[in-house]
Structures are given as structure tokens and as C-alpha cells.
PDB file of C-alpha atoms in Angstrom:
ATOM      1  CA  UNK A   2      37.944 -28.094 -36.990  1.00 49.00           C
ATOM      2  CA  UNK A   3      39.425 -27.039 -33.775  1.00 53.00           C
ATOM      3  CA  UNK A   4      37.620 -24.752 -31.587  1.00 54.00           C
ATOM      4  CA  UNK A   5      39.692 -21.075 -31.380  1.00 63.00           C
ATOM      5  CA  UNK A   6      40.599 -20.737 -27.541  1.00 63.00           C
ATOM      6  CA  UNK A   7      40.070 -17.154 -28.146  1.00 67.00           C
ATOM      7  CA  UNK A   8      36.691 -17.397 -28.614  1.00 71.00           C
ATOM      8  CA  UNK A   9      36.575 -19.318 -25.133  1.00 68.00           C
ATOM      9  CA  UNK A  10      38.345 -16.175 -23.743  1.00 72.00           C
ATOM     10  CA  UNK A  11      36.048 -13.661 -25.168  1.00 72.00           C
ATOM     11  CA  UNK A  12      32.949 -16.105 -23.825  1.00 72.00           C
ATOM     12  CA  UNK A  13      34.406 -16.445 -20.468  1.00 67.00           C
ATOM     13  CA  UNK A  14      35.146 -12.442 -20.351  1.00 70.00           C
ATOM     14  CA  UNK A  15      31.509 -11.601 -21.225  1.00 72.00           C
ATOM     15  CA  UNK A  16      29.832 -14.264 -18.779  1.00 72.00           C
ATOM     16  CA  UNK A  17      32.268 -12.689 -16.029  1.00 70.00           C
ATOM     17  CA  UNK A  18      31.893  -8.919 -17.299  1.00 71.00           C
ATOM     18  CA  UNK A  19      27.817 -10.077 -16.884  1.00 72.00           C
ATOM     19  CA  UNK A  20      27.822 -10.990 -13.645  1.00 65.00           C
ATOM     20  CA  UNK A  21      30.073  -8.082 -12.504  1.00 68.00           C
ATOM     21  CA  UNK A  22      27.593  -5.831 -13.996  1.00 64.00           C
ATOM     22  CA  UNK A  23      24.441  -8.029 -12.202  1.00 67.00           C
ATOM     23  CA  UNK A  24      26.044  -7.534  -9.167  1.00 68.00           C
ATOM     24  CA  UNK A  25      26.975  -3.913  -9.409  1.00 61.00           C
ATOM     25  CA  UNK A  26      22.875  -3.120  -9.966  1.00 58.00           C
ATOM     26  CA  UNK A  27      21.883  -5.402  -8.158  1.00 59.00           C
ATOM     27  CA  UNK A  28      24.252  -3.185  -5.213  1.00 53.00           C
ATOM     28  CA  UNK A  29      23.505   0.313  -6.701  1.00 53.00           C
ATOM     29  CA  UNK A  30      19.223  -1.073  -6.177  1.00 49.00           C
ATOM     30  CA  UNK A  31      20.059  -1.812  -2.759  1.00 51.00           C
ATOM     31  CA  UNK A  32      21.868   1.461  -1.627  1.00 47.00           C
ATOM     32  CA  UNK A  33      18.791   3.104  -3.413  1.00 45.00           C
ATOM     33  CA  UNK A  34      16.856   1.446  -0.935  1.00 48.00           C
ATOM     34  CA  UNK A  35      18.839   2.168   1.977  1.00 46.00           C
ATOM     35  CA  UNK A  36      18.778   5.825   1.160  1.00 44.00           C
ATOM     36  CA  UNK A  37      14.826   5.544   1.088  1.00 47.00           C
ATOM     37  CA  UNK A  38      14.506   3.737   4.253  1.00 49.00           C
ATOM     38  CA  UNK A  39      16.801   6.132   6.058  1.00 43.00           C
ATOM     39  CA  UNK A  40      15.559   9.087   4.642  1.00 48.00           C
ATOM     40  CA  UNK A  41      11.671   8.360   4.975  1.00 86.00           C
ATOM     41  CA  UNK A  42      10.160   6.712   8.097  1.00 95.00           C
ATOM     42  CA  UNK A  43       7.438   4.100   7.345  1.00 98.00           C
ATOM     43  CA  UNK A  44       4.868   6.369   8.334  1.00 98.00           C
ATOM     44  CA  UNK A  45       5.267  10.072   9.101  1.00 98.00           C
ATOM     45  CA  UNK A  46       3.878  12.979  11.806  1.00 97.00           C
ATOM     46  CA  UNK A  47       0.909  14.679  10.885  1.00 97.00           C
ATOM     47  CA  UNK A  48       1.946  17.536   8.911  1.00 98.00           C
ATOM     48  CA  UNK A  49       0.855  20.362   7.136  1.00 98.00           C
ATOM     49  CA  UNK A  50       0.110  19.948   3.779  1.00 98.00           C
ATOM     50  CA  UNK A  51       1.616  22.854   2.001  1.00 97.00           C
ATOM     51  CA  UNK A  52       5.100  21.517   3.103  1.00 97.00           C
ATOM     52  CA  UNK A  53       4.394  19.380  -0.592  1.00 97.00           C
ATOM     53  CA  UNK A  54       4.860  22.656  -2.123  1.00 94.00           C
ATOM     54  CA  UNK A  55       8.509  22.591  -1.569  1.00 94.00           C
ATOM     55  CA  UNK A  56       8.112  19.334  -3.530  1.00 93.00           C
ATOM     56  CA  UNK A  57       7.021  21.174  -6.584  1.00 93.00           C
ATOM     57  CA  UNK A  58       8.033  24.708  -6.521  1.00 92.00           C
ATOM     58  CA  UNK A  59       8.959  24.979  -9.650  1.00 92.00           C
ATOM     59  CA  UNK A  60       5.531  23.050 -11.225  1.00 92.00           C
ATOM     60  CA  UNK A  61       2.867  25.793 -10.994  1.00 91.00           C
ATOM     61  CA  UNK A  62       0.026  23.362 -11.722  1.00 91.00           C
ATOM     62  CA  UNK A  63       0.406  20.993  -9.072  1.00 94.00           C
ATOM     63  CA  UNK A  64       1.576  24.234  -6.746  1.00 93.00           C
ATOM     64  CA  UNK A  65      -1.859  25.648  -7.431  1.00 93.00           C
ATOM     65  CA  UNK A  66      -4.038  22.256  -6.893  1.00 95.00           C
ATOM     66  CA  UNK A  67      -2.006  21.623  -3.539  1.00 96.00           C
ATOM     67  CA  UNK A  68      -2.935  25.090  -2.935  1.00 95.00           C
ATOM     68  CA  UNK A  69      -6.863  23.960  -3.871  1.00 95.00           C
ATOM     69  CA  UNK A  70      -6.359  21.336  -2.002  1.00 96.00           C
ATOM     70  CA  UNK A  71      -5.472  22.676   1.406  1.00 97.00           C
ATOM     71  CA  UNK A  72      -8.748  24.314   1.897  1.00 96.00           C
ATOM     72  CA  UNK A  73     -10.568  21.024   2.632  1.00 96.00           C
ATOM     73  CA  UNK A  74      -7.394  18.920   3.669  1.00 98.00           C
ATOM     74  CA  UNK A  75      -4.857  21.150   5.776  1.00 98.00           C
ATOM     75  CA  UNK A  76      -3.067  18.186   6.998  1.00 98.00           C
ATOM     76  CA  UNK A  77      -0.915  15.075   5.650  1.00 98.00           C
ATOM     77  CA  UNK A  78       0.773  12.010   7.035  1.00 98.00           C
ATOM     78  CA  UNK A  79       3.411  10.768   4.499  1.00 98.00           C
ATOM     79  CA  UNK A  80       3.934   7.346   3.864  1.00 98.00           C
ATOM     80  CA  UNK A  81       7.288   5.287   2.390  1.00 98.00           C
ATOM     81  CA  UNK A  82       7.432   5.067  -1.462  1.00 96.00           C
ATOM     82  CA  UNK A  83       8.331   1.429  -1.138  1.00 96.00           C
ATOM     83  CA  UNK A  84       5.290  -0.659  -3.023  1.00 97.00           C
ATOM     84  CA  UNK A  85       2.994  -0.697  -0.013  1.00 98.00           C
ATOM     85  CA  UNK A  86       2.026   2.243   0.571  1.00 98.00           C
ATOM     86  CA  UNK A  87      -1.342   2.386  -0.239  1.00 98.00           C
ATOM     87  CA  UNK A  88      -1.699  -0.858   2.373  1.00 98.00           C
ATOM     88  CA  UNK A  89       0.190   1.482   4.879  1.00 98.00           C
ATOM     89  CA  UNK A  90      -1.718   4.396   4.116  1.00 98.00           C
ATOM     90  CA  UNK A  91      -4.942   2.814   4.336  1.00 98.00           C
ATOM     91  CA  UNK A  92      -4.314   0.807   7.011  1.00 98.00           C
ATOM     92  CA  UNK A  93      -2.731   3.438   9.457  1.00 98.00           C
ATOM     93  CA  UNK A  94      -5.658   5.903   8.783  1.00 98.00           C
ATOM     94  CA  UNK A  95      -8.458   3.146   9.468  1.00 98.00           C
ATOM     95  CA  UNK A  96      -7.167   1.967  12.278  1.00 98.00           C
ATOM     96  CA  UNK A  97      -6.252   6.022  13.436  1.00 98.00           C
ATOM     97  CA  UNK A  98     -10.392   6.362  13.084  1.00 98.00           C
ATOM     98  CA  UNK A  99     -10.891   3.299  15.134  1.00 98.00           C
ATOM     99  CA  UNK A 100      -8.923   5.240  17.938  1.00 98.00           C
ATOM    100  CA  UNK A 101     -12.329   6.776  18.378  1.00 96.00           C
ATOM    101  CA  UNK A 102     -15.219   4.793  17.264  1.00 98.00           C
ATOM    102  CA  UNK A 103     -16.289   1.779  19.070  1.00 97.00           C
ATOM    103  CA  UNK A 104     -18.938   1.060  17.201  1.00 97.00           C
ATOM    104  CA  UNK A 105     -17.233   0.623  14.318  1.00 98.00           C
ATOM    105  CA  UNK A 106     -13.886  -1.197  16.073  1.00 98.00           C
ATOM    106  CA  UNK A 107     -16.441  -3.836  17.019  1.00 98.00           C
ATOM    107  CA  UNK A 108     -17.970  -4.437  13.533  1.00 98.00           C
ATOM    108  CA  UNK A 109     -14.040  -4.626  11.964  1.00 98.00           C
ATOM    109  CA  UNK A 110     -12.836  -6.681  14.297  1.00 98.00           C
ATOM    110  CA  UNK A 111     -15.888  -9.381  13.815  1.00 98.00           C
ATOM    111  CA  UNK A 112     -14.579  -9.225  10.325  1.00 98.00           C
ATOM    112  CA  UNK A 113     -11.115 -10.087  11.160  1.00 98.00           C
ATOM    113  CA  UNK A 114     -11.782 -12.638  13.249  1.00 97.00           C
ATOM    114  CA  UNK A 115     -13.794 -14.379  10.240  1.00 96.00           C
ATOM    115  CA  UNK A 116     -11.414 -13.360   7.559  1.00 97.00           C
ATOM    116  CA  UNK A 117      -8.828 -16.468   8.782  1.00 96.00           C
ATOM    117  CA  UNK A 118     -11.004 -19.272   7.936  1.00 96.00           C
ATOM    118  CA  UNK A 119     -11.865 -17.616   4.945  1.00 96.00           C
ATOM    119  CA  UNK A 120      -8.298 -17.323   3.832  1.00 96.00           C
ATOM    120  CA  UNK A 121      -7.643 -21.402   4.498  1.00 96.00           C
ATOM    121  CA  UNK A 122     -10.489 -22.569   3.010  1.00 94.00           C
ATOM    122  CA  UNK A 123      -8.708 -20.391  -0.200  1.00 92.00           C
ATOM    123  CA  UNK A 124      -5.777 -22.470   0.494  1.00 91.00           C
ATOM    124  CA  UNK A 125      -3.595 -19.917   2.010  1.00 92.00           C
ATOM    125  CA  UNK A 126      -1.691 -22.322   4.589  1.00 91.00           C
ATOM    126  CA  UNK A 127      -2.614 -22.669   8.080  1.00 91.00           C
ATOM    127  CA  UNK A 128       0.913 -22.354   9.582  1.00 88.00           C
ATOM    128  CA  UNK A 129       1.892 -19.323   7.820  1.00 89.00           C
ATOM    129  CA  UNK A 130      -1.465 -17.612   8.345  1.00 96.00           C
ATOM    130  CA  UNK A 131      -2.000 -17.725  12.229  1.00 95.00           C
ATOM    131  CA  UNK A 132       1.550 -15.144  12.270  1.00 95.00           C
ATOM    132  CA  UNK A 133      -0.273 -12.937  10.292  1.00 97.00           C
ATOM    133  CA  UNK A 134      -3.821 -13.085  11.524  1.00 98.00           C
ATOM    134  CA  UNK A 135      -2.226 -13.245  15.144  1.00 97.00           C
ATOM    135  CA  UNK A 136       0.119  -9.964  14.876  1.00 97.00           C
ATOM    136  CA  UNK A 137      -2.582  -8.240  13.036  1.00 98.00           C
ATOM    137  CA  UNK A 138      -5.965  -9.290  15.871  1.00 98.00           C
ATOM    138  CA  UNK A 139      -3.217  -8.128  18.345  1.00 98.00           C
ATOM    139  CA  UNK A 140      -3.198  -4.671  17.038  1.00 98.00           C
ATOM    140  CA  UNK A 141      -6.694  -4.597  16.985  1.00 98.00           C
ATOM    141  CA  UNK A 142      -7.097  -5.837  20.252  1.00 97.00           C
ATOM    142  CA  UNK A 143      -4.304  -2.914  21.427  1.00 97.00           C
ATOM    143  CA  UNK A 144      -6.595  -0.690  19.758  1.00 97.00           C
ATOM    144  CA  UNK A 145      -9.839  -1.434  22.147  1.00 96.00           C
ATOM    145  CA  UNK A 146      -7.646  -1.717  24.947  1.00 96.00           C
ATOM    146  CA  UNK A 147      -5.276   0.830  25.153  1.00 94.00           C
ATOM    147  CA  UNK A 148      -6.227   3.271  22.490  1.00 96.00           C
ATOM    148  CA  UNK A 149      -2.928   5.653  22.136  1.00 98.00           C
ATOM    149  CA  UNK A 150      -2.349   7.218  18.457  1.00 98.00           C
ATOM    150  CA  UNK A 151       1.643   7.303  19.595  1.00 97.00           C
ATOM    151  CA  UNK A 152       1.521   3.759  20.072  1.00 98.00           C
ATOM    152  CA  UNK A 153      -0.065   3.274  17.033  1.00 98.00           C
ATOM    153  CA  UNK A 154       2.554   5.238  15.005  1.00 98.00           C
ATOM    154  CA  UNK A 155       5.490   3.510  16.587  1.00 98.00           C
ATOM    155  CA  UNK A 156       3.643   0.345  15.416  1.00 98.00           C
ATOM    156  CA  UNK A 157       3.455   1.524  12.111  1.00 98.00           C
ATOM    157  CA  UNK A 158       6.871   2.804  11.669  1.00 98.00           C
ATOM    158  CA  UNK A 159       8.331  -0.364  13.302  1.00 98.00           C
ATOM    159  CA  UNK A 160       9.544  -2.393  10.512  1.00 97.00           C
ATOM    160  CA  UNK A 161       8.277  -5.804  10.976  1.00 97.00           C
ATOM    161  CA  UNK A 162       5.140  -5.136  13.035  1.00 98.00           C
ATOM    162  CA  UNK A 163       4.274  -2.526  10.278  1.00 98.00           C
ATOM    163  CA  UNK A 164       5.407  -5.245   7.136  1.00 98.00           C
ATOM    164  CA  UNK A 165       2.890  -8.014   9.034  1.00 98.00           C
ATOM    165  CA  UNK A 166       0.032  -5.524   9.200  1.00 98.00           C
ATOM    166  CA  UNK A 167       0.592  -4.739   5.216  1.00 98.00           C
ATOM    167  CA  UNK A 168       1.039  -8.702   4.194  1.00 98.00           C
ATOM    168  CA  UNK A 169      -2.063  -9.135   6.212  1.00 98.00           C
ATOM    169  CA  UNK A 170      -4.318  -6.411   4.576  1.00 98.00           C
ATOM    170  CA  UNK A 171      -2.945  -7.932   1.314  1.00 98.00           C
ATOM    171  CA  UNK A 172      -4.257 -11.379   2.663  1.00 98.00           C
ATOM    172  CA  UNK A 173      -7.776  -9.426   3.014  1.00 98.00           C
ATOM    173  CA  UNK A 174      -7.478  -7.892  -1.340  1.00 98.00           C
ATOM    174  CA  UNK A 175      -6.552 -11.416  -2.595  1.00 98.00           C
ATOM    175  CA  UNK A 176      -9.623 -12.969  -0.479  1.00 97.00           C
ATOM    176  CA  UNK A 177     -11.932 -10.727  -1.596  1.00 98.00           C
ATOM    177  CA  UNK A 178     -10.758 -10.596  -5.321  1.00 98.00           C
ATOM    178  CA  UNK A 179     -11.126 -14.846  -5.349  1.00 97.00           C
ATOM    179  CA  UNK A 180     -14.191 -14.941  -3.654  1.00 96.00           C
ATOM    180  CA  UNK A 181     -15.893 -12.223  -6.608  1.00 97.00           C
ATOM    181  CA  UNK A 182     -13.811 -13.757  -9.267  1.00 97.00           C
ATOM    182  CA  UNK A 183     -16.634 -13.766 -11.890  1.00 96.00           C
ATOM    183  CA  UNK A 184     -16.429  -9.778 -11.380  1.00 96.00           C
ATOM    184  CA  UNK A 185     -12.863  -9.037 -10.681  1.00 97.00           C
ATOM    185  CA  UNK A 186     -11.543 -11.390 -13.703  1.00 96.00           C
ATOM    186  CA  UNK A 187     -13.198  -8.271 -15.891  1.00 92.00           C
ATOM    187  CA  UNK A 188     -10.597  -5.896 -14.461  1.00 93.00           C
ATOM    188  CA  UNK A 189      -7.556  -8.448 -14.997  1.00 95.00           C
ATOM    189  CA  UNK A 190      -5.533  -7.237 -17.494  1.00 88.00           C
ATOM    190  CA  UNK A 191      -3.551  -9.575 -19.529  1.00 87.00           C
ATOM    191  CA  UNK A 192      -4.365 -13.318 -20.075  1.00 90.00           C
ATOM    192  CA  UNK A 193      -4.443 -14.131 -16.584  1.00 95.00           C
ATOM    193  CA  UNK A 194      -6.814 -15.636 -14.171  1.00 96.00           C
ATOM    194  CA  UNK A 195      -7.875 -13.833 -11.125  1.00 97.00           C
ATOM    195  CA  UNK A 196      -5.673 -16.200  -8.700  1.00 96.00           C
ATOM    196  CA  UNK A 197      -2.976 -15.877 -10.419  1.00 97.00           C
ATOM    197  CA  UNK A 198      -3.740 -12.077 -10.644  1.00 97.00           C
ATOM    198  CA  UNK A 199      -3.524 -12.301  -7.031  1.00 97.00           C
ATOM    199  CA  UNK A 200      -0.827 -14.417  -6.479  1.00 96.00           C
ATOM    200  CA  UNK A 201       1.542 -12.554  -8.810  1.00 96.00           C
ATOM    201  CA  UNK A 202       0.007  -8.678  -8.570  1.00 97.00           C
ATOM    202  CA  UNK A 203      -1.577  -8.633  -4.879  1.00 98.00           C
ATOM    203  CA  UNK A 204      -0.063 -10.781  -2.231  1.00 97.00           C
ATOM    204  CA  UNK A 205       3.639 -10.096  -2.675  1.00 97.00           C
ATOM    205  CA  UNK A 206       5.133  -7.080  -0.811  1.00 98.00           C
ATOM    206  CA  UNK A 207       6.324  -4.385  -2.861  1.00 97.00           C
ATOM    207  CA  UNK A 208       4.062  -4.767  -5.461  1.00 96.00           C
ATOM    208  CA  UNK A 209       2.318  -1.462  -6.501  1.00 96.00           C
ATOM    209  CA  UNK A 210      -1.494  -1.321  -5.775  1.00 96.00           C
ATOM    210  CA  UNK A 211      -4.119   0.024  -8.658  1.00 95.00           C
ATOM    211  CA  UNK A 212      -7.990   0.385  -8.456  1.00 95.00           C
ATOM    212  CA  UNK A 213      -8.502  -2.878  -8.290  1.00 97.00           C
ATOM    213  CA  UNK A 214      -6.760  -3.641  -5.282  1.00 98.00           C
ATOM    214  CA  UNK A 215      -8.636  -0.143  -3.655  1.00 98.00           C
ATOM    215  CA  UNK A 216     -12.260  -1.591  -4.807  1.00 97.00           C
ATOM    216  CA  UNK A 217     -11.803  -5.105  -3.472  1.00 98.00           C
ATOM    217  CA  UNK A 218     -10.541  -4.067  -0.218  1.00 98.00           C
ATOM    218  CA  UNK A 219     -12.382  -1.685   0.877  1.00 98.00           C
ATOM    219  CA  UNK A 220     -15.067  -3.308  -0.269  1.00 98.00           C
ATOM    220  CA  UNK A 221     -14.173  -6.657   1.775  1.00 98.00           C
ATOM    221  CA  UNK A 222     -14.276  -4.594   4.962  1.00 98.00           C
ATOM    222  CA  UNK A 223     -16.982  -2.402   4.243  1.00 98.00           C
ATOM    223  CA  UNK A 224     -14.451   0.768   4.584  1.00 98.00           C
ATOM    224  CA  UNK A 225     -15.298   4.098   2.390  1.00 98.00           C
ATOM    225  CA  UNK A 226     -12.267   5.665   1.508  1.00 98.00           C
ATOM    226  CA  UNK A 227     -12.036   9.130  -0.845  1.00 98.00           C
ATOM    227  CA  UNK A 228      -8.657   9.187  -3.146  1.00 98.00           C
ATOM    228  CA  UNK A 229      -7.669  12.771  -3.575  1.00 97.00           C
ATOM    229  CA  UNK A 230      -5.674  12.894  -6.661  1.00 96.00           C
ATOM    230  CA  UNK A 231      -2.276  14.952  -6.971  1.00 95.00           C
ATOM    231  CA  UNK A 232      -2.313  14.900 -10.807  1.00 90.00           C
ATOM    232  CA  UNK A 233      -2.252  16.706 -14.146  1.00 84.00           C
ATOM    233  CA  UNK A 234      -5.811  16.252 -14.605  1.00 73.00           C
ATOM    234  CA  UNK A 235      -8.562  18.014 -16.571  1.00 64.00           C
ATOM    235  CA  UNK A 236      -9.156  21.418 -16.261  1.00 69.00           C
ATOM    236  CA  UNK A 237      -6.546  21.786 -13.798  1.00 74.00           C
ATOM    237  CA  UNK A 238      -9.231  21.024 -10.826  1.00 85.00           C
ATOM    238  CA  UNK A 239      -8.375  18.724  -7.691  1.00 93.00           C
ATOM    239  CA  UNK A 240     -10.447  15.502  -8.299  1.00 94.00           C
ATOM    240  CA  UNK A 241     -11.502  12.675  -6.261  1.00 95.00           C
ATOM    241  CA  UNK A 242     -12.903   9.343  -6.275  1.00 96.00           C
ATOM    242  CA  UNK A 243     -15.051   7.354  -3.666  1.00 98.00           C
ATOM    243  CA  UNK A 244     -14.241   4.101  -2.798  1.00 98.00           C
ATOM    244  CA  UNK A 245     -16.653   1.392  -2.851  1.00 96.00           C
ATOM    245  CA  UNK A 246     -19.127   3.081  -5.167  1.00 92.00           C
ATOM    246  CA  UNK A 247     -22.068   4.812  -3.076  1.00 91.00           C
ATOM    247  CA  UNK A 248     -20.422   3.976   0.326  1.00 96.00           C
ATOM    248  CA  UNK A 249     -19.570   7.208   2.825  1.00 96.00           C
ATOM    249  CA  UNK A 250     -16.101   8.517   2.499  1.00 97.00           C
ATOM    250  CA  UNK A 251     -14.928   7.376   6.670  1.00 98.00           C
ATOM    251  CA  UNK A 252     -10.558   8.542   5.427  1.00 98.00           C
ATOM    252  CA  UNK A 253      -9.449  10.239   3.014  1.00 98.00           C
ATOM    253  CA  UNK A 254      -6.256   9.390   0.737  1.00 98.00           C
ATOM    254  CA  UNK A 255      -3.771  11.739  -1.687  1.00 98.00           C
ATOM    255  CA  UNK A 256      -2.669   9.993  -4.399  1.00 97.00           C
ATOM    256  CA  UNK A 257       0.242  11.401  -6.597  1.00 95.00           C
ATOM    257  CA  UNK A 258       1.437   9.365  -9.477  1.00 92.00           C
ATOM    258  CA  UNK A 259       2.733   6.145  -8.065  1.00 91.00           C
ATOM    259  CA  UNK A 260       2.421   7.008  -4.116  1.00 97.00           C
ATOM    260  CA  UNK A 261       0.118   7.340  -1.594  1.00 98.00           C
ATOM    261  CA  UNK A 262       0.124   9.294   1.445  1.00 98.00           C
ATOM    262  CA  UNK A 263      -2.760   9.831   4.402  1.00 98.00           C
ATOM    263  CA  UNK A 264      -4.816  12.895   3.914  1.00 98.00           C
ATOM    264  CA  UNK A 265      -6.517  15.079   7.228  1.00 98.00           C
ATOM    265  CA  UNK A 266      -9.675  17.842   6.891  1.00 94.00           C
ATOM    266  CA  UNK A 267     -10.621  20.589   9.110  1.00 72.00           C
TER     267      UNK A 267
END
């Protein structure tokens, strides 16, 4: 039997109707984007925090716990929504700390220096590594040298010196995450192994960043961190969770559903 040309048409009008529509998201995700990136800077001035409230005026429960909230954190930094900002966030307010702590500059940047050998002998590739580890031991270095918080926020809100220092602290997650495997794999959802956990859920930018990804890093650098949660939790109180378990709280993080930001007390 012959094959009806009009159901060649029809195919040929839906494959190209397809790819019109493809192409049409695919331009509507990237004007999103733009809108984001022009709207937001990469990392923010330090800010007051009740400026969230015009955020959620009309939500009285989050209006009250930013309200709770304030009393022991008067101050924010906002970070992009783009996927990394918990790496931003984190990363920004550590390295704000080390501004003025010696002590503690010292005993990081030991660790960074390490952390590259670490990562090869993981199999992350030599040749695409030394970028990283370079850019990022050059901030560091900046850091001991020339300690200036405006330089560091024009680091931070510069677009590819700011994207290096995130794929780098990412570097740091997956390491520690492989080397604990045994006790990571537990928190692995789905039938996956911990490399390819990593691989798929931790080293790609964008990607969004859970507990898992808070416990192994700052547990890699030895780095307490509180998370102050924005959320509609229990009994309408402002909670918070310590990160590693038992370790000193050194910054302090707000985290509201799907974004972080960097959080400032008294």
C-alpha cells in the first residue's frame, strides 16, 4: 500500500512545530536569566535585614520570623538565585572572616594548598585543575596580602573570578564526599553511587546544594557555619542548624526555600 503524503506533511509539521517550540523555551529560559543577572548582582552590599520584609508584606508569618530574626542578625548580604548560591554565600562570608583572622587564614590556606593533589589522585585532571586551584590560592593569597573587603566584593561580583571560586569550592564537596564514601553513600538518594552523586549533583554549576553538600564541606575545611532558616516551620519560631555537628558556628547563613543569602549579628 502506498504511503499517504499527507501523513508525511502532518509528520514534517509536528517535527518543525517541535523544534519551533524548543527553541522558543529554550529563548524565553534565557531572557529569564538575563533578567536575573541584570537585576541581582552576584553578591550584594551589606544590608539591613528588614528590607526582606518588603519581600513578604503580605505573608504575616514569615513578616513576624524576619522580625524574630533581626534581633540577633540586623544585617544581610544577598546572593544570586542562580544554583550556586550557597557556594557564593559560603564562600564570600568565609573568606569576609579571614579579612581579620590570621590565625585562621593560615590554617585554610594549608588546606588549600593540599586539597590539589587530593583532587588528582581522585582523578579530577591535572590540566583543568591548576585554573581552578590557581585563581582560587590567588584569592587567598590577595587575602593575606592586601586584605580590602571592597576588593573582595568586586571579586565576588565579577563574573568569572566569582564562577572559578564556586567550581573550586565544589571541587572541595565532591573530594570530601569520595574520600567518606562509606558515610556519604547513606545520604545518596536514589540508586546511585556516591561518585556519580558527585559527578551529576555536586560538581556541575547551577546545580542546587542540600545538606549534604553543607556537611561535607564544611566539614572538609573544618568551617562551622549556622543555617538560619526563613521557613514555615513549627511553632512559627526562627530555627537553626549547626554545621558540622558540635563544631563553633565562625558565619552564619539564611536559608529561604531554595536560596541562600549571607547573614550579619550585632
Amino acid at each position: 500500500m502506498a504511503e499517504n503524503p499527507d501523513n508525511k506533511i502532518d509528520e514534517e509539521i509536528e517535527r518543525l512545530t517541535g523544534m519551533v517550540r524548543d527553541e522558543a523555551i529554550l529563548a524565553q529560559q534565557d531572557r529569564i536569566q538575563k533578567e536575573v543577572e541584570d537585576s541581582n548582582a552576584l553578591v550584594s552590599e551589606r544590608l539591613p535585614l528588614l528590607i526582606l520584609k518588603e519581600e513578604y508584606q503580605s505573608d504575616p508569618i514569615y513578616s513576624k520570623k524576619i522580625e524574630d530574626m533581626n534581633a540577633s542578625f540586623p544585617y544581610i548580604r544577598k546572593t544570586r538565585g542562580d544554583g550556586n548560591c550557597f557556594f557564593r554565600a559560603f564562600g564570600f562570608a568565609y573568606m569576609e572572616k579571614l579579612l581579620s583572622d590570621k590565625a585562621e587564614l593560615h590554617r585554610f590556606k594549608e588546606i588549600i594548598e593540599k586539597s590539589k593533589d587530593t583532587l588528582i589522585s581522585l582523578g579530577c585532571p591535572s590540566f583543568t585543575l591548576m585554573d581552578f586551584h590557581d585563581t582560587f590560592m590567588e584569592v587567598v593569597n590577595q587575602l593575606e596580602e592586601k586584605p580590602s573587603l571592597s576588593e573582595l566584593v568586586a571579586t565576588y561580583c565579577d563574573q568569572g573570578m566569582s564562577d572559578y571560586l564556586v567550581v573550586y569550592l565544589r571541587l572541595l564537596t565532591s573530594l570530601e564526599l569520595q574520600k567518606e564514601a562509606e558515610f556519604y553513600q547513606n545520604f545518596v538518594e536514589g540508586n546511585r553511587t556516591v561518585k556519580e552523586f558527585c559527578s551529576q549533583e555536586v560538581e556541575p554549576m547551577y546545580k542546587e546544594s542540600d545538606h549534604i553538600h553543607i556537611i561535607a564541606l564544611t566539614s572538609y575545611l573544618g568551617v562551622g557555619v549556622r543555617v538560619v532558616y526563613l521557613d514555615r516551620g513549627e511553632n512559627q519560631k526562627v530555627n537553626h542548624h549547626d554545621f558540622p555537628e558540635g563544631m563553633p558556628p565562625q558565619i552564619a547563613l539564611l536559608y529561604r526555600p531554595g536560596h541562600y543569602d549571607v547573614l550579619y549579628g550585632d
